[in-house]
Coordinates of C-alpha atoms and ligand atoms in Angstrom, one line a residue:
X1 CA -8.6 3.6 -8.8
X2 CA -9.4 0.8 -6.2
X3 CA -6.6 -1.5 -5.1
X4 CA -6.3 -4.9 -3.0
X5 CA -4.1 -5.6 0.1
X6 CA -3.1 -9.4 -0.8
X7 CA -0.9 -9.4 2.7
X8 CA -1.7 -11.4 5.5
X9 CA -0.8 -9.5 8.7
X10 CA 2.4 -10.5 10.2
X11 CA 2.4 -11.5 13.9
X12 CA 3.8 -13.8 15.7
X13 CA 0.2 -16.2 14.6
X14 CA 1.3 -16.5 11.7
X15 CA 2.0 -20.0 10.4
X16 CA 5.6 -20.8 8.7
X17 CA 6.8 -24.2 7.5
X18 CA 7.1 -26.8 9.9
X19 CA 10.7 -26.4 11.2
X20 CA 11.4 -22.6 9.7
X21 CA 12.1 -19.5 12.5
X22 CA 8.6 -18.4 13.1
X23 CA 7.7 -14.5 13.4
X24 CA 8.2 -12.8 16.3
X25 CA 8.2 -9.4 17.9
X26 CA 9.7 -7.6 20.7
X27 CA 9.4 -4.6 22.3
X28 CA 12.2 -2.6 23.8
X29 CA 10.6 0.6 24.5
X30 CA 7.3 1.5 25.1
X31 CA 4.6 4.3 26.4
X32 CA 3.0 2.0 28.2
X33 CA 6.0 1.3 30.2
X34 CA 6.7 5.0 30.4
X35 CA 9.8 5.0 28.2
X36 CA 10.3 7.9 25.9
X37 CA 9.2 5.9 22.3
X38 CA 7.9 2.7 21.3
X39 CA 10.8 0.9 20.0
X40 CA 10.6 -3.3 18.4
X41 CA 12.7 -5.1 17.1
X42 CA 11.5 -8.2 14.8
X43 CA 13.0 -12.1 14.3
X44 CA 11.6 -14.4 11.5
X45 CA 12.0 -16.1 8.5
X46 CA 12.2 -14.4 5.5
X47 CA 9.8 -16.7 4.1
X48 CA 6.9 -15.4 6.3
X49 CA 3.5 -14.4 5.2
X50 CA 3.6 -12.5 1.4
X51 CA 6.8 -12.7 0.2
X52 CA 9.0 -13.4 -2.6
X53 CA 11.8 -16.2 -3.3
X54 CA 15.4 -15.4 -4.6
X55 CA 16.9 -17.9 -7.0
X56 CA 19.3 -18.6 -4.2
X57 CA 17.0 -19.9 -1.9
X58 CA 16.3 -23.1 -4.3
X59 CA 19.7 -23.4 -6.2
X60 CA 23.5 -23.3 -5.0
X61 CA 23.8 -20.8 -8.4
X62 CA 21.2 -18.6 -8.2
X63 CA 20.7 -14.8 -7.6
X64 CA 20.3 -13.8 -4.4
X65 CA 17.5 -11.0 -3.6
X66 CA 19.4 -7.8 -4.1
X67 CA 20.4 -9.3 -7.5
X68 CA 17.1 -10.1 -8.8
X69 CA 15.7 -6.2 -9.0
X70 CA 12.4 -4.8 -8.9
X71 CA 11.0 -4.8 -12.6
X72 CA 9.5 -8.2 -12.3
X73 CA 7.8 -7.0 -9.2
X74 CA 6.1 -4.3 -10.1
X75 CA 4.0 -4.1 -13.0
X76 CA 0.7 -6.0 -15.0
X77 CA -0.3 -9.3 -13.6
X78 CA -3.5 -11.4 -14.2
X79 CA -5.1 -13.2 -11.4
X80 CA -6.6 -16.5 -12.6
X81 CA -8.9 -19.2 -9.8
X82 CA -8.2 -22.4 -10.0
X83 CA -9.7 -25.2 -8.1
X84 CA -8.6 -28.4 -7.4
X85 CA -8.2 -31.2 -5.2
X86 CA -6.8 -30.8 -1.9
X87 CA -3.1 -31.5 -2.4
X88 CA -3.0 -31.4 -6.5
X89 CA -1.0 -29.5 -8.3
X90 CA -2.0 -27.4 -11.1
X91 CA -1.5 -28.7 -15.0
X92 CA -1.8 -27.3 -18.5
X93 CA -5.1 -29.0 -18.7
X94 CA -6.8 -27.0 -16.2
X95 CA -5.8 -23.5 -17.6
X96 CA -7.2 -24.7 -21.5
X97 CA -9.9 -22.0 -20.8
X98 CA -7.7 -19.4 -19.9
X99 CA -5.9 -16.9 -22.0
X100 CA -3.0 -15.5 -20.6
X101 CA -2.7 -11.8 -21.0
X102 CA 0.2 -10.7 -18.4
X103 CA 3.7 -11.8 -17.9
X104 CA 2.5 -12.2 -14.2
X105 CA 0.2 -14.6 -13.1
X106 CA -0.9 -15.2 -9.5
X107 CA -3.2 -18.1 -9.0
X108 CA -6.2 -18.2 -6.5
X109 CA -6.8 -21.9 -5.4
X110 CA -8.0 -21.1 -1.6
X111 CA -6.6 -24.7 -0.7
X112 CA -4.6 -22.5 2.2
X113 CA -8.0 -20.8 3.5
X114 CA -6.3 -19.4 6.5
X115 CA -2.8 -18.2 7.3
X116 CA -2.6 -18.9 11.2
X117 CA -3.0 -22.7 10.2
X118 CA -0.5 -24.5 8.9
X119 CA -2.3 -27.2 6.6
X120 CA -0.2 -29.3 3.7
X121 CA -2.7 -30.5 1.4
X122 CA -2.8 -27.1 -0.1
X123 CA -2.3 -27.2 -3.9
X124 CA 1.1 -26.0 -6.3
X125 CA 2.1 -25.9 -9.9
X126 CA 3.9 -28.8 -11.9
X127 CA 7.0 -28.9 -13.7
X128 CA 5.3 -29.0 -17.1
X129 CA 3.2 -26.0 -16.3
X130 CA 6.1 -24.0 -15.5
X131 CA 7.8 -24.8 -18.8
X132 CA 4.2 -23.5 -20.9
X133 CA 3.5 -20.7 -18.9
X134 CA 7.5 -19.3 -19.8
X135 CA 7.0 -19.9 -23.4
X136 CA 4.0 -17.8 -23.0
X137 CA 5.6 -14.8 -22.1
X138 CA 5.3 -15.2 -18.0
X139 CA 7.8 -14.0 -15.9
X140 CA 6.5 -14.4 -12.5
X141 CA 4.0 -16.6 -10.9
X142 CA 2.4 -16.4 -7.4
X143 CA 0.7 -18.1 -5.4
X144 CA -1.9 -18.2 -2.4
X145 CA -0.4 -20.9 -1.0
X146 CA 2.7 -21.2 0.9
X147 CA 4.8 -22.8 -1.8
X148 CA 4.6 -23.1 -5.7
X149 CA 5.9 -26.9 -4.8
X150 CA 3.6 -29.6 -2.1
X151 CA 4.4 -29.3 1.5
X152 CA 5.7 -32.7 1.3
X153 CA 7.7 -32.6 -2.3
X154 CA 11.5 -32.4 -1.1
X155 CA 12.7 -32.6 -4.7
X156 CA 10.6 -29.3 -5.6
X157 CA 10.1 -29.9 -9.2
X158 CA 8.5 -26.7 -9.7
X159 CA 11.3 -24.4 -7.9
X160 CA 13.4 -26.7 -10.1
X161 CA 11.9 -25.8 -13.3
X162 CA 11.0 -22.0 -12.7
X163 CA 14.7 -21.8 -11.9
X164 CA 15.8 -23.0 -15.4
X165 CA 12.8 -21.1 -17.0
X166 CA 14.3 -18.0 -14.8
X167 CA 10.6 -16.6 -13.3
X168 CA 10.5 -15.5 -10.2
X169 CA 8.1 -16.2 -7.0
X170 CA 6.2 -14.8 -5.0
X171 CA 4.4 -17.1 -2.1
X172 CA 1.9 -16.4 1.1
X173 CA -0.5 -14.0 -1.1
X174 CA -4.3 -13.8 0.1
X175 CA -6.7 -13.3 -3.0
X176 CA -9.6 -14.3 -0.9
X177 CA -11.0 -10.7 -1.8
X178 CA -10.2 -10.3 -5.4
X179 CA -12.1 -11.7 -8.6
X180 CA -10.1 -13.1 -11.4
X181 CA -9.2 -10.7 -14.1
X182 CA -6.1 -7.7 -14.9
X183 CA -4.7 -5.8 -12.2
X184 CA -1.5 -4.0 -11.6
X185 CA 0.8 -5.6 -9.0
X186 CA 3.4 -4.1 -6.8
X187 CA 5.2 -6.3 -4.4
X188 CA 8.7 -5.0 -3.8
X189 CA 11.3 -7.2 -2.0
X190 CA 13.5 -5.4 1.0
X191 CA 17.3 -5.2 -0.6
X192 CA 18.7 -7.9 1.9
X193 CA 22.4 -8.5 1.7
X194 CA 22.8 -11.9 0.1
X195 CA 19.1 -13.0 1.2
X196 CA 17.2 -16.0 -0.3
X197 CA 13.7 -14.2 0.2
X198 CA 12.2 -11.1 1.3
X199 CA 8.6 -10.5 2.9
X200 CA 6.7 -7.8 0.7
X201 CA 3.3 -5.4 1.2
X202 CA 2.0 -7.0 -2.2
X203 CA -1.1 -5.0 -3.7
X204 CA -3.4 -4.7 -6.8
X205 CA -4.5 -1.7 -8.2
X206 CA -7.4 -2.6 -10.7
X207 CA -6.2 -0.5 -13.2
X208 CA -3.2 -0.7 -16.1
X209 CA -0.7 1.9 -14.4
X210 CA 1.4 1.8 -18.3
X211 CA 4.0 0.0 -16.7
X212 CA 4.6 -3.9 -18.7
Ligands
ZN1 ZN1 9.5 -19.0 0.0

């Protein structure tokens, strides 16, 4: 069994949307210092590096973290590359080769080639692909990008629509290192009271653990 760390590293490098709470982390005890432990303590958005979107975080109804559950995070996904222009999103059209063989699907675009610079011309999914990819069984779709909407789309058409399709997100991956094809995927959010998002350690294990 071989599997794929599809995290970026979390320090405080790491890029977050203009405007969000970047990462940070602070030491309170130390070795080094002579104290009896190393002790941190962390700040950040939840929306930092690999991580998954609640329902919440996109719509004054929706399920917050702790009610969304683990099943859709944990189980068979297909990775499929896509490339486009810089600051596309994806259609229907450009998965017509494709066939779609897990109710997860993570797309590899690289149009966000490194995650300690914030770029937004990186690519995201479209309202109508959101609505094909549900009737095809999908129930989550992620993204190596850090948004399944444009950096610059305030009316986030996609959020919109995977809300009323009900799939869940998950944002920030890096599939730099991994070739298209079916994998297992485990990316568990943290039960946050009442949070809008969660980071996770997202992995692929390159083999079909039995779990749908
Ligand atoms: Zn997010």
């Amino acid at each position: 069994v071989k599997y794929f760390d599809i995290t970026p590293r979390l320090s405080s490098k790491i890029a977050v949307f203009p405007g969000d709470r970047g990462f940070s982390r602070s030491v309170s005890l130390s070795f080094k210092k002579g104290d009896h432990l190393d002790l941190s303590s962390i700040q950040s958005t939840l929306h930092v590096g690999a991580h998954v979107d609640a329902p919440s975080h996109y719509h004054a109804s929706g399920k917050n973290i702790t009610e969304c559950g683990i099943d859709v995070y944990l189980g068979r996904a297909q990775v499929i590359e896509i490339r486009k222009e810089k600051g596309e999103r994806i259609r229907v059209a450009d998965l017509k080769n494709i066939r779609i063989e897990a109710p997860r699907l993570l797309f590899k675009t690289q149009s966000f080639p490194d995650p300690h610079q914030w770029t937004d011309d990186f690519n995201a999914l479209s309202r109508e692909l959101i609505l094909e990819l549900a009737q095809k069984g999908v129930r989550l779709v992620g993204i190596d990008t850090p948004s399944v909407d444009l950096a610059q789309d305030a009316e986030l058409e996609s959020h919109k629509a995977i809300y009323e399709m009900d799939l869940r997100i998950l944002e920030g991956i890096d599939l730099k290192n991994v070739a298209a094809g079916l994998y297992t995927l485990i990316a568990l959010p943290l039960p946050i009271e009442d949070a809008d998002a969660s980071p996770v350690r997202a992995i692929l294990i390159n083999k079909d653990l039995g779990i749908p």
